[in-house]
Every structure is written in C-alpha cells, then in structure tokens.
PDB file of C-alpha atoms in Angstrom:
ATOM      1  CA  MET A 195     -16.614  -1.827 -10.733  1.00  0.00           C
ATOM      2  CA  ASP A 196     -17.662   1.817 -10.963  1.00  0.00           C
ATOM      3  CA  ILE A 197     -14.767   3.088 -13.100  1.00  0.00           C
ATOM      4  CA  PRO A 198     -15.825   6.783 -13.126  1.00  0.00           C
ATOM      5  CA  ALA A 199     -16.160   6.778  -9.327  1.00  0.00           C
ATOM      6  CA  TYR A 200     -12.756   5.125  -8.896  1.00  0.00           C
ATOM      7  CA  LEU A 201     -11.105   7.695 -11.152  1.00  0.00           C
ATOM      8  CA  ARG A 202     -12.832  10.517  -9.276  1.00  0.00           C
ATOM      9  CA  ARG A 203     -11.399   9.079  -6.067  1.00  0.00           C
ATOM     10  CA  LEU A 204      -7.971   9.395  -7.705  1.00  0.00           C
ATOM     11  CA  GLY A 205      -8.683  12.912  -8.969  1.00  0.00           C
ATOM     12  CA  LEU A 206      -8.284  11.713 -12.567  1.00  0.00           C
ATOM     13  CA  PRO A 207     -11.762  11.679 -14.158  1.00  0.00           C
ATOM     14  CA  GLY A 208     -10.346  12.569 -17.564  1.00  0.00           C
ATOM     15  CA  LEU A 209      -8.381   9.315 -17.873  1.00  0.00           C
ATOM     16  CA  GLU A 210     -11.432   7.145 -18.430  1.00  0.00           C
ATOM     17  CA  SER A 211     -11.207   7.616 -22.207  1.00  0.00           C
ATOM     18  CA  ALA A 212      -7.397   7.887 -22.444  1.00  0.00           C
ATOM     19  CA  ALA A 213      -5.506   5.193 -24.329  1.00  0.00           C
ATOM     20  CA  PRO A 214      -3.037   3.142 -22.238  1.00  0.00           C
ATOM     21  CA  SER A 215       0.381   4.806 -22.075  1.00  0.00           C
ATOM     22  CA  ALA A 216       3.389   4.951 -19.797  1.00  0.00           C
ATOM     23  CA  ASP A 217       2.535   8.540 -18.867  1.00  0.00           C
ATOM     24  CA  ALA A 218      -1.065   7.687 -17.999  1.00  0.00           C
ATOM     25  CA  LEU A 219       0.079   4.662 -15.992  1.00  0.00           C
ATOM     26  CA  ARG A 220       2.446   6.907 -14.046  1.00  0.00           C
ATOM     27  CA  ALA A 221      -0.371   9.378 -13.368  1.00  0.00           C
ATOM     28  CA  LEU A 222      -2.665   6.602 -12.121  1.00  0.00           C
ATOM     29  CA  HIS A 223       0.041   5.100  -9.921  1.00  0.00           C
ATOM     30  CA  THR A 224       1.139   8.353  -8.271  1.00  0.00           C
ATOM     31  CA  ALA A 225      -2.460   9.447  -7.685  1.00  0.00           C
ATOM     32  CA  HIS A 226      -3.264   6.103  -6.072  1.00  0.00           C
ATOM     33  CA  VAL A 227      -0.417   6.150  -3.544  1.00  0.00           C
ATOM     34  CA  GLU A 228      -1.021   9.835  -2.767  1.00  0.00           C
ATOM     35  CA  ARG A 229      -4.802   9.593  -2.332  1.00  0.00           C
ATOM     36  CA  VAL A 230      -5.503   6.019  -1.169  1.00  0.00           C
ATOM     37  CA  ALA A 231      -3.817   5.149   2.116  1.00  0.00           C
ATOM     38  CA  TYR A 232      -2.069   1.915   2.920  1.00  0.00           C
ATOM     39  CA  GLU A 233      -3.900   0.933   6.121  1.00  0.00           C
ATOM     40  CA  ASN A 234      -4.968  -2.051   8.194  1.00  0.00           C
ATOM     41  CA  LEU A 235      -7.624  -0.366  10.336  1.00  0.00           C
ATOM     42  CA  GLU A 236     -10.330  -2.845   9.339  1.00  0.00           C
ATOM     43  CA  ILE A 237      -8.441  -5.440  11.401  1.00  0.00           C
ATOM     44  CA  TRP A 238      -8.445  -3.118  14.416  1.00  0.00           C
ATOM     45  CA  LEU A 239     -12.118  -2.326  13.873  1.00  0.00           C
ATOM     46  CA  GLY A 240     -12.939  -6.048  13.872  1.00  0.00           C
ATOM     47  CA  ARG A 241     -14.215  -5.995  10.295  1.00  0.00           C
ATOM     48  CA  PRO A 242     -13.159  -9.059   8.282  1.00  0.00           C
ATOM     49  CA  THR A 243     -12.192  -8.453   4.653  1.00  0.00           C
ATOM     50  CA  THR A 244     -11.469 -10.692   1.679  1.00  0.00           C
ATOM     51  CA  VAL A 245      -9.057 -10.465  -1.243  1.00  0.00           C
ATOM     52  CA  ASP A 246     -11.921  -9.938  -3.726  1.00  0.00           C
ATOM     53  CA  PRO A 247     -10.773  -6.991  -5.914  1.00  0.00           C
ATOM     54  CA  LEU A 248     -14.317  -5.717  -6.425  1.00  0.00           C
ATOM     55  CA  GLU A 249     -14.943  -5.643  -2.675  1.00  0.00           C
ATOM     56  CA  SER A 250     -11.667  -3.784  -2.227  1.00  0.00           C
ATOM     57  CA  ALA A 251     -12.493  -1.338  -5.027  1.00  0.00           C
ATOM     58  CA  ALA A 252     -15.861  -0.548  -3.459  1.00  0.00           C
ATOM     59  CA  ARG A 253     -14.162   0.186  -0.141  1.00  0.00           C
ATOM     60  CA  ILE A 254     -11.594   2.429  -1.856  1.00  0.00           C
ATOM     61  CA  ILE A 255     -14.300   4.296  -3.752  1.00  0.00           C
ATOM     62  CA  GLY A 256     -16.057   4.764  -0.417  1.00  0.00           C
ATOM     63  CA  GLY A 257     -13.043   6.587   1.019  1.00  0.00           C
ATOM     64  CA  ARG A 258     -10.948   3.882   2.624  1.00  0.00           C
ATOM     65  CA  GLY A 259      -7.697   2.098   1.751  1.00  0.00           C
ATOM     66  CA  GLY A 260      -6.191  -1.289   2.564  1.00  0.00           C
ATOM     67  CA  TYR A 261      -2.972  -3.235   2.230  1.00  0.00           C
ATOM     68  CA  CYS A 262      -1.390  -5.018  -0.743  1.00  0.00           C
ATOM     69  CA  TYR A 263      -4.132  -7.555  -1.523  1.00  0.00           C
ATOM     70  CA  HIS A 264      -6.747  -4.810  -1.418  1.00  0.00           C
ATOM     71  CA  LEU A 265      -4.824  -1.974  -3.073  1.00  0.00           C
ATOM     72  CA  ASN A 266      -3.048  -3.898  -5.830  1.00  0.00           C
ATOM     73  CA  GLY A 267      -6.056  -6.173  -6.308  1.00  0.00           C
ATOM     74  CA  ALA A 268      -8.412  -3.268  -6.909  1.00  0.00           C
ATOM     75  CA  PHE A 269      -5.836  -1.336  -8.942  1.00  0.00           C
ATOM     76  CA  SER A 270      -5.251  -4.329 -11.230  1.00  0.00           C
ATOM     77  CA  GLU A 271      -8.983  -4.473 -11.963  1.00  0.00           C
ATOM     78  CA  LEU A 272      -9.049  -0.757 -12.712  1.00  0.00           C
ATOM     79  CA  LEU A 273      -6.064  -1.034 -15.051  1.00  0.00           C
ATOM     80  CA  ALA A 274      -7.565  -3.994 -16.881  1.00  0.00           C
ATOM     81  CA  LYS A 275     -10.835  -2.127 -17.388  1.00  0.00           C
ATOM     82  CA  LEU A 276      -8.867   0.822 -18.793  1.00  0.00           C
ATOM     83  CA  GLY A 277      -7.181  -1.442 -21.342  1.00  0.00           C
ATOM     84  CA  TYR A 278      -3.804  -2.132 -19.724  1.00  0.00           C
ATOM     85  CA  ALA A 279      -2.121  -5.541 -20.004  1.00  0.00           C
ATOM     86  CA  VAL A 280      -1.737  -6.170 -16.277  1.00  0.00           C
ATOM     87  CA  THR A 281      -0.531  -9.362 -14.576  1.00  0.00           C
ATOM     88  CA  ARG A 282      -0.688 -10.347 -10.904  1.00  0.00           C
ATOM     89  CA  HIS A 283       2.273 -12.141  -9.302  1.00  0.00           C
ATOM     90  CA  VAL A 284       2.972 -13.911  -6.013  1.00  0.00           C
ATOM     91  CA  GLY A 285       5.515 -11.942  -4.020  1.00  0.00           C
ATOM     92  CA  GLY A 286       7.266 -11.901  -0.682  1.00  0.00           C
ATOM     93  CA  VAL A 287       8.221  -8.855   1.370  1.00  0.00           C
ATOM     94  CA  GLN A 288      11.016  -9.289   3.915  1.00  0.00           C
ATOM     95  CA  LEU A 289      11.582  -7.169   6.996  1.00  0.00           C
ATOM     96  CA  ARG A 290      15.096  -6.170   8.040  1.00  0.00           C
ATOM     97  CA  GLY A 291      17.265  -9.184   8.724  1.00  0.00           C
ATOM     98  CA  ALA A 292      14.874 -11.717   7.187  1.00  0.00           C
ATOM     99  CA  GLU A 293      15.851 -14.190   4.485  1.00  0.00           C
ATOM    100  CA  PRO A 294      14.525 -13.482   0.967  1.00  0.00           C
ATOM    101  CA  GLY A 295      11.597 -15.629  -0.145  1.00  0.00           C
ATOM    102  CA  VAL A 296       8.310 -15.673  -2.024  1.00  0.00           C
ATOM    103  CA  ASP A 297       5.704 -16.770   0.505  1.00  0.00           C
ATOM    104  CA  GLY A 298       2.681 -14.941  -0.853  1.00  0.00           C
ATOM    105  CA  ASN A 299       2.604 -12.217   1.791  1.00  0.00           C
ATOM    106  CA  HIS A 300       2.540  -9.699  -1.059  1.00  0.00           C
ATOM    107  CA  LEU A 301       0.616  -9.248  -4.304  1.00  0.00           C
ATOM    108  CA  VAL A 302       2.692  -7.678  -7.084  1.00  0.00           C
ATOM    109  CA  LEU A 303       1.633  -6.252 -10.459  1.00  0.00           C
ATOM    110  CA  THR A 304       3.381  -5.854 -13.778  1.00  0.00           C
ATOM    111  CA  VAL A 305       2.079  -4.016 -16.828  1.00  0.00           C
ATOM    112  CA  SER A 306       3.399  -4.857 -20.293  1.00  0.00           C
ATOM    113  CA  GLY A 307       3.151  -3.373 -23.772  1.00  0.00           C
ATOM    114  CA  LEU A 308       4.271   0.169 -22.905  1.00  0.00           C
ATOM    115  CA  PRO A 309       7.782   0.629 -24.341  1.00  0.00           C
ATOM    116  CA  GLY A 310       9.747   3.840 -23.917  1.00  0.00           C
ATOM    117  CA  GLU A 311      13.246   5.227 -24.263  1.00  0.00           C
ATOM    118  CA  ALA A 312      14.293   4.008 -20.809  1.00  0.00           C
ATOM    119  CA  ASN A 313      12.219   0.848 -21.050  1.00  0.00           C
ATOM    120  CA  PRO A 314      12.388  -0.640 -24.549  1.00  0.00           C
ATOM    121  CA  GLY A 315      10.899  -3.926 -23.335  1.00  0.00           C
ATOM    122  CA  GLY A 316       7.771  -2.101 -22.233  1.00  0.00           C
ATOM    123  CA  VAL A 317       7.241  -4.010 -18.950  1.00  0.00           C
ATOM    124  CA  TRP A 318       6.710  -2.049 -15.731  1.00  0.00           C
ATOM    125  CA  LEU A 319       6.729  -2.956 -12.056  1.00  0.00           C
ATOM    126  CA  VAL A 320       3.524  -1.506 -10.617  1.00  0.00           C
ATOM    127  CA  ASP A 321       2.908  -1.544  -6.867  1.00  0.00           C
ATOM    128  CA  VAL A 322       0.526   0.763  -4.997  1.00  0.00           C
ATOM    129  CA  GLY A 323       0.472  -1.603  -2.003  1.00  0.00           C
ATOM    130  CA  LEU A 324       3.993  -1.277  -0.572  1.00  0.00           C
ATOM    131  CA  GLY A 325       3.251   1.404   2.017  1.00  0.00           C
ATOM    132  CA  ASP A 326       6.398   3.514   1.999  1.00  0.00           C
ATOM    133  CA  GLY A 327       7.517   1.916  -1.280  1.00  0.00           C
ATOM    134  CA  LEU A 328       7.137   3.070  -4.858  1.00  0.00           C
ATOM    135  CA  HIS A 329       5.719   6.441  -5.795  1.00  0.00           C
ATOM    136  CA  GLU A 330       5.879   5.737  -9.538  1.00  0.00           C
ATOM    137  CA  PRO A 331       6.062   2.540 -11.610  1.00  0.00           C
ATOM    138  CA  LEU A 332       9.565   1.241 -12.278  1.00  0.00           C
ATOM    139  CA  PRO A 333      10.754  -0.055 -15.651  1.00  0.00           C
ATOM    140  CA  LEU A 334      11.394  -3.771 -15.257  1.00  0.00           C
ATOM    141  CA  VAL A 335      15.064  -3.195 -16.046  1.00  0.00           C
ATOM    142  CA  ALA A 336      17.898  -3.925 -13.631  1.00  0.00           C
ATOM    143  CA  GLY A 337      19.312  -0.762 -12.081  1.00  0.00           C
ATOM    144  CA  SER A 338      19.015   1.840  -9.349  1.00  0.00           C
ATOM    145  CA  TYR A 339      16.103   4.258  -9.190  1.00  0.00           C
ATOM    146  CA  ARG A 340      15.572   7.285  -6.956  1.00  0.00           C
ATOM    147  CA  GLN A 341      12.126   8.524  -6.012  1.00  0.00           C
ATOM    148  CA  GLY A 342      12.064  11.329  -3.457  1.00  0.00           C
ATOM    149  CA  PRO A 343      14.047  10.312  -0.348  1.00  0.00           C
ATOM    150  CA  HIS A 344      14.270   6.659  -1.394  1.00  0.00           C
ATOM    151  CA  GLU A 345      16.623   4.834  -3.722  1.00  0.00           C
ATOM    152  CA  TYR A 346      15.563   1.408  -4.973  1.00  0.00           C
ATOM    153  CA  GLY A 347      17.514  -1.402  -6.563  1.00  0.00           C
ATOM    154  CA  LEU A 348      15.938  -3.746  -9.093  1.00  0.00           C
ATOM    155  CA  ARG A 349      17.571  -6.974 -10.243  1.00  0.00           C
ATOM    156  CA  PRO A 350      16.749 -10.597 -11.138  1.00  0.00           C
ATOM    157  CA  SER A 351      15.623 -12.543  -8.088  1.00  0.00           C
ATOM    158  CA  GLU A 352      17.940 -15.115  -6.550  1.00  0.00           C
ATOM    159  CA  VAL A 353      15.075 -17.039  -4.887  1.00  0.00           C
ATOM    160  CA  ALA A 354      12.415 -16.901  -7.637  1.00  0.00           C
ATOM    161  CA  PRO A 355      13.964 -18.103 -10.926  1.00  0.00           C
ATOM    162  CA  GLY A 356      12.882 -15.818 -13.743  1.00  0.00           C
ATOM    163  CA  GLY A 357      11.443 -13.349 -11.235  1.00  0.00           C
ATOM    164  CA  TRP A 358      12.687 -10.051  -9.849  1.00  0.00           C
ATOM    165  CA  ARG A 359      13.858  -8.483  -6.593  1.00  0.00           C
ATOM    166  CA  LEU A 360      13.206  -4.944  -5.413  1.00  0.00           C
ATOM    167  CA  GLU A 361      15.667  -3.679  -2.785  1.00  0.00           C
ATOM    168  CA  HIS A 362      14.156  -0.978  -0.595  1.00  0.00           C
ATOM    169  CA  ASP A 363      16.064   2.077   0.567  1.00  0.00           C
ATOM    170  CA  PRO A 364      17.995   1.547   3.840  1.00  0.00           C
ATOM    171  CA  GLY A 365      15.668   4.103   5.435  1.00  0.00           C
ATOM    172  CA  GLY A 366      12.536   2.226   4.403  1.00  0.00           C
ATOM    173  CA  SER A 367      10.272   0.065   6.541  1.00  0.00           C
ATOM    174  CA  PHE A 368      11.292  -3.250   4.967  1.00  0.00           C
ATOM    175  CA  GLN A 369      14.357  -4.809   3.408  1.00  0.00           C
ATOM    176  CA  GLY A 370      13.150  -5.970   0.010  1.00  0.00           C
ATOM    177  CA  MET A 371      10.607  -7.838  -2.061  1.00  0.00           C
ATOM    178  CA  ASP A 372      10.897 -10.763  -4.478  1.00  0.00           C
ATOM    179  CA  PHE A 373       8.224 -11.919  -6.899  1.00  0.00           C
ATOM    180  CA  ALA A 374       7.737 -14.906  -9.143  1.00  0.00           C
ATOM    181  CA  PRO A 375       7.320 -14.548 -12.918  1.00  0.00           C
ATOM    182  CA  ALA A 376       4.178 -16.689 -13.292  1.00  0.00           C
ATOM    183  CA  PRO A 377       0.730 -15.074 -13.420  1.00  0.00           C
ATOM    184  CA  ALA A 378      -1.271 -15.481 -10.212  1.00  0.00           C
ATOM    185  CA  VAL A 379      -4.967 -15.480  -9.342  1.00  0.00           C
ATOM    186  CA  MET A 380      -6.426 -13.842  -6.247  1.00  0.00           C
ATOM    187  CA  ALA A 381      -7.355 -17.190  -4.663  1.00  0.00           C
ATOM    188  CA  GLU A 382      -3.628 -17.862  -4.174  1.00  0.00           C
ATOM    189  CA  PHE A 383      -3.500 -15.074  -1.566  1.00  0.00           C
ATOM    190  CA  ALA A 384      -6.579 -16.012   0.474  1.00  0.00           C
ATOM    191  CA  ALA A 385      -4.836 -18.221   3.056  1.00  0.00           C
ATOM    192  CA  MET A 386      -2.032 -15.737   3.731  1.00  0.00           C
ATOM    193  CA  HIS A 387      -4.547 -12.889   3.963  1.00  0.00           C
ATOM    194  CA  GLN A 388      -6.431 -14.875   6.611  1.00  0.00           C
ATOM    195  CA  GLN A 389      -3.220 -15.421   8.549  1.00  0.00           C
ATOM    196  CA  LEU A 390      -2.082 -11.799   8.309  1.00  0.00           C
ATOM    197  CA  SER A 391      -5.467 -10.456   9.401  1.00  0.00           C
ATOM    198  CA  THR A 392      -6.139 -12.843  12.314  1.00  0.00           C
ATOM    199  CA  SER A 393      -2.954 -14.419  13.708  1.00  0.00           C
ATOM    200  CA  PRO A 394      -1.705 -12.959  17.012  1.00  0.00           C
ATOM    201  CA  GLU A 395       1.792 -13.207  15.512  1.00  0.00           C
ATOM    202  CA  SER A 396       0.898 -10.977  12.554  1.00  0.00           C
ATOM    203  CA  GLY A 397       2.368  -7.499  12.456  1.00  0.00           C
ATOM    204  CA  PHE A 398      -0.987  -6.247  11.210  1.00  0.00           C
ATOM    205  CA  VAL A 399      -2.692  -7.632  14.328  1.00  0.00           C
ATOM    206  CA  ARG A 400       0.011  -6.305  16.663  1.00  0.00           C
ATOM    207  CA  THR A 401       0.243  -2.789  15.188  1.00  0.00           C
ATOM    208  CA  ALA A 402      -2.208  -0.458  13.467  1.00  0.00           C
ATOM    209  CA  VAL A 403      -0.407   1.050  10.469  1.00  0.00           C
ATOM    210  CA  VAL A 404      -1.371   3.866   8.121  1.00  0.00           C
ATOM    211  CA  GLN A 405       0.976   5.176   5.412  1.00  0.00           C
ATOM    212  CA  ARG A 406       0.713   7.638   2.544  1.00  0.00           C
ATOM    213  CA  ARG A 407       3.404   8.232  -0.061  1.00  0.00           C
ATOM    214  CA  ASP A 408       3.973  11.451  -1.979  1.00  0.00           C
ATOM    215  CA  ALA A 409       6.710  12.720  -4.274  1.00  0.00           C
ATOM    216  CA  ARG A 410       8.848  14.079  -1.427  1.00  0.00           C
ATOM    217  CA  GLY A 411       8.395  11.497   1.287  1.00  0.00           C
ATOM    218  CA  VAL A 412       6.115   9.339   3.400  1.00  0.00           C
ATOM    219  CA  ASP A 413       3.656  10.061   6.210  1.00  0.00           C
ATOM    220  CA  GLN A 414       3.425   7.103   8.586  1.00  0.00           C
ATOM    221  CA  LEU A 415       1.227   6.385  11.599  1.00  0.00           C
ATOM    222  CA  ARG A 416       2.220   3.303  13.610  1.00  0.00           C
ATOM    223  CA  GLY A 417      -0.081   2.949  16.570  1.00  0.00           C
ATOM    224  CA  LEU A 418      -0.220   6.495  17.952  1.00  0.00           C
ATOM    225  CA  VAL A 419       3.224   7.580  16.675  1.00  0.00           C
ATOM    226  CA  LEU A 420       3.071   9.852  13.643  1.00  0.00           C
ATOM    227  CA  SER A 421       6.261  10.349  11.653  1.00  0.00           C
ATOM    228  CA  ARG A 422       7.367  11.923   8.415  1.00  0.00           C
ATOM    229  CA  LEU A 423      10.182  10.535   6.269  1.00  0.00           C
ATOM    230  CA  GLY A 424      11.702  12.896   3.733  1.00  0.00           C
ATOM    231  CA  VAL A 425      11.398  16.668   3.457  1.00  0.00           C
ATOM    232  CA  GLY A 426      10.043  18.044   6.733  1.00  0.00           C
ATOM    233  CA  ALA A 427      10.887  14.902   8.730  1.00  0.00           C
ATOM    234  CA  GLU A 428       9.385  14.828  12.228  1.00  0.00           C
ATOM    235  CA  ARG A 429       7.930  12.474  14.844  1.00  0.00           C
ATOM    236  CA  VAL A 430       5.119  13.042  17.349  1.00  0.00           C
ATOM    237  CA  THR A 431       2.807  10.971  19.560  1.00  0.00           C
ATOM    238  CA  LEU A 432      -0.905  11.626  19.105  1.00  0.00           C
ATOM    239  CA  ASP A 433      -2.181  11.542  22.663  1.00  0.00           C
ATOM    240  CA  SER A 434      -5.873  12.280  22.140  1.00  0.00           C
ATOM    241  CA  PRO A 435      -8.608  10.791  19.956  1.00  0.00           C
ATOM    242  CA  ARG A 436      -9.210  14.244  18.493  1.00  0.00           C
ATOM    243  CA  ASP A 437      -5.622  14.478  17.245  1.00  0.00           C
ATOM    244  CA  TYR A 438      -5.591  10.877  16.016  1.00  0.00           C
ATOM    245  CA  PHE A 439      -8.744  11.085  13.924  1.00  0.00           C
ATOM    246  CA  ALA A 440      -7.809  14.559  12.671  1.00  0.00           C
ATOM    247  CA  ALA A 441      -4.490  13.146  11.408  1.00  0.00           C
ATOM    248  CA  LEU A 442      -6.305  10.322   9.638  1.00  0.00           C
ATOM    249  CA  ALA A 443      -8.578  12.792   7.879  1.00  0.00           C
ATOM    250  CA  ASP A 444      -6.079  15.548   7.120  1.00  0.00           C
ATOM    251  CA  LEU A 445      -2.867  13.659   6.335  1.00  0.00           C
ATOM    252  CA  PHE A 446      -4.129  10.317   5.104  1.00  0.00           C
ATOM    253  CA  ARG A 447      -7.463  11.227   3.468  1.00  0.00           C
ATOM    254  CA  LEU A 448      -9.261   8.855   5.831  1.00  0.00           C
ATOM    255  CA  PRO A 449     -12.239  10.683   7.347  1.00  0.00           C
ATOM    256  CA  LEU A 450     -13.680   7.284   8.379  1.00  0.00           C
ATOM    257  CA  ASP A 451     -17.177   8.284   7.290  1.00  0.00           C
ATOM    258  CA  ASP A 452     -18.053   4.588   7.329  1.00  0.00           C
ATOM    259  CA  VAL A 453     -17.138   4.229  11.023  1.00  0.00           C
ATOM    260  CA  SER A 454     -19.641   5.059  13.769  1.00  0.00           C
ATOM    261  CA  ASP A 455     -18.776   7.133  16.829  1.00  0.00           C
ATOM    262  CA  ARG A 456     -19.048   4.018  18.986  1.00  0.00           C
ATOM    263  CA  GLU A 457     -16.638   2.146  16.705  1.00  0.00           C
ATOM    264  CA  LYS A 458     -14.203   5.067  16.891  1.00  0.00           C
ATOM    265  CA  GLU A 459     -14.358   4.990  20.687  1.00  0.00           C
ATOM    266  CA  LYS A 460     -13.560   1.280  20.717  1.00  0.00           C
ATOM    267  CA  LEU A 461     -10.778   1.750  18.162  1.00  0.00           C
ATOM    268  CA  TRP A 462      -9.182   4.507  20.215  1.00  0.00           C
ATOM    269  CA  ALA A 463      -9.384   2.381  23.374  1.00  0.00           C
ATOM    270  CA  ARG A 464      -7.575  -0.492  21.606  1.00  0.00           C
ATOM    271  CA  LEU A 465      -4.933   1.822  20.161  1.00  0.00           C
ATOM    272  CA  HIS A 466      -4.312   3.565  23.471  1.00  0.00           C
ATOM    273  CA  ALA A 467      -4.027   0.259  25.352  1.00  0.00           C
ATOM    274  CA  ALA A 468      -1.569  -1.076  22.750  1.00  0.00           C
ATOM    275  CA  HIS A 469       0.470   2.135  22.990  1.00  0.00           C
ATOM    276  CA  GLU A 470       0.655   1.919  26.794  1.00  0.00           C
ATOM    277  CA  ALA A 471       1.736  -1.727  26.555  1.00  0.00           C
ATOM    278  CA  TRP A 472       4.420  -0.749  24.043  1.00  0.00           C
ATOM    279  CA  LEU A 473       5.705   2.005  26.357  1.00  0.00           C
ATOM    280  CA  ALA A 474       5.814  -0.428  29.252  1.00  0.00           C
TER     281      ALA A 474
END
C-alpha cells in the first residue's frame, strides 16, 4: 500500500509520522467519510471487484470509493500500517423492518488501546463504510451519541453474544447494525460480496447508490435522485448526463477519471432506464 498517497487522498499528509491517538483516529475517520464516497458504481459499470484490501486501497488512491468491504477493508490496512491496533469483525446491517442478525453483509472495525476521559477502556467503533452512518468513531461504551443530524444508540447485541449493536437514527437509511466480537479475516466476506454484487435481488444491483457524509449531514444519490439530509436539506432529480456526472465530481469527489466516455454513456443509459422503470 502507498501510505503517503492514501494520506494525500485524505488531505492528511502530516499524519504519516504521527503516533496513534484518539484525536488522530478521529481526523482519519472524518477525512475518509468526507473525501471517499460510499458508492457501488463499479457494479453498474460491469467491473467486478474483490474484497482484497490492497485492491480497494489502490482504487481509493486513484480517486474512487466503494462500499463496506472496500472502504473498511482498505481503511483497516491503512490504520494497521500507521500503528493502530485494529480488528475486523463480521457484521450485519438491517434495513427498516428487518430482524437483527449477523449475516456478514457488513465489515466492521474496532480500534483498541486508545483510552480517554469518555472512553477509559480505549476501544472504539470505527466504520467508514456505513454510507450515511458515522462521521466520527464512537467509544465502544453503551449510550446515545449525536453527530450532526443523526443520533445513534450503542448497546450490547442481543443476537451476537459478546458483540455490539448500533442503532441508526430514525431518519437514516437503515435500521441498525450488529457485529460479532471475534476477529474476522477478509475471506469470510467473499461469498456475501459476490452475492451483493451480482444477485438480481441485491439492492446494489437494483439501485446505484452514492453517499458522502460530512459534519452537518449527508449527500445521497440513489439512481438519479439527489438528496441532502441535514442542514440545507433538499431533493432533486438529475435529468441529464451533464448534471449527473457534475454532481459526482462536485459533491462526491468522484470525477470518474478512470471511466471512458463510452463507459459513461452506457452507465447513463442504464441509470436512465432504471429511473424510468422506477417511475412507471
């Protein structure tokens, strides 16, 4: 992994020589969710990906994003290289109305060894792959936490003994997330990644999603519908390829320099057809 290039992508070149700390972890986390979009456009471009963290890191350094396996996978490698005690966990995100469970549809990170006044145990929930989820790490301490327009609840999990549950804000895009306490390896997510990226029943296959979190809210692009949650909330349909690709570049830091004009034409055609089907 090219650590200097990754940190430049985050706008934090000075952290390469910084000792691990809760403040530095917070800076890395917030920069990641603000500068590296949660996105599944590779699926819509017909470009297969893997859960290999180094592959994901190279794509991020090159100006793209990804979803949980890519974002948290790459971020965990970066943290480890910077000296943080980071652990991967098998998690499960549930949409509204779904039963809690840990099915491996989410990769979760914790970082230990960084105690503070509000977190004497020194363990932090770290997740840059939750889309409209966390802006900053959370102390792994039961309680309620507000970040911008969202309030989160954190408590011991009822479905993963020894694990934890994150309750999303009622205005968020999902209901909650549970994760198991045991350390996980990336191979444990390969089968679910294959399903999520190829199955016609997958939400990622049915809808192109791009999200970017900041301190005051979330920008979200689902298909051709662009919305803002938080300060300055609004909703608009992007009805031209010019507007769509401008939004990707300007709002989500996704200029798609790695995508040819022909690929963009095909992507727009797929998105427009899906939008028309949704309207119908």
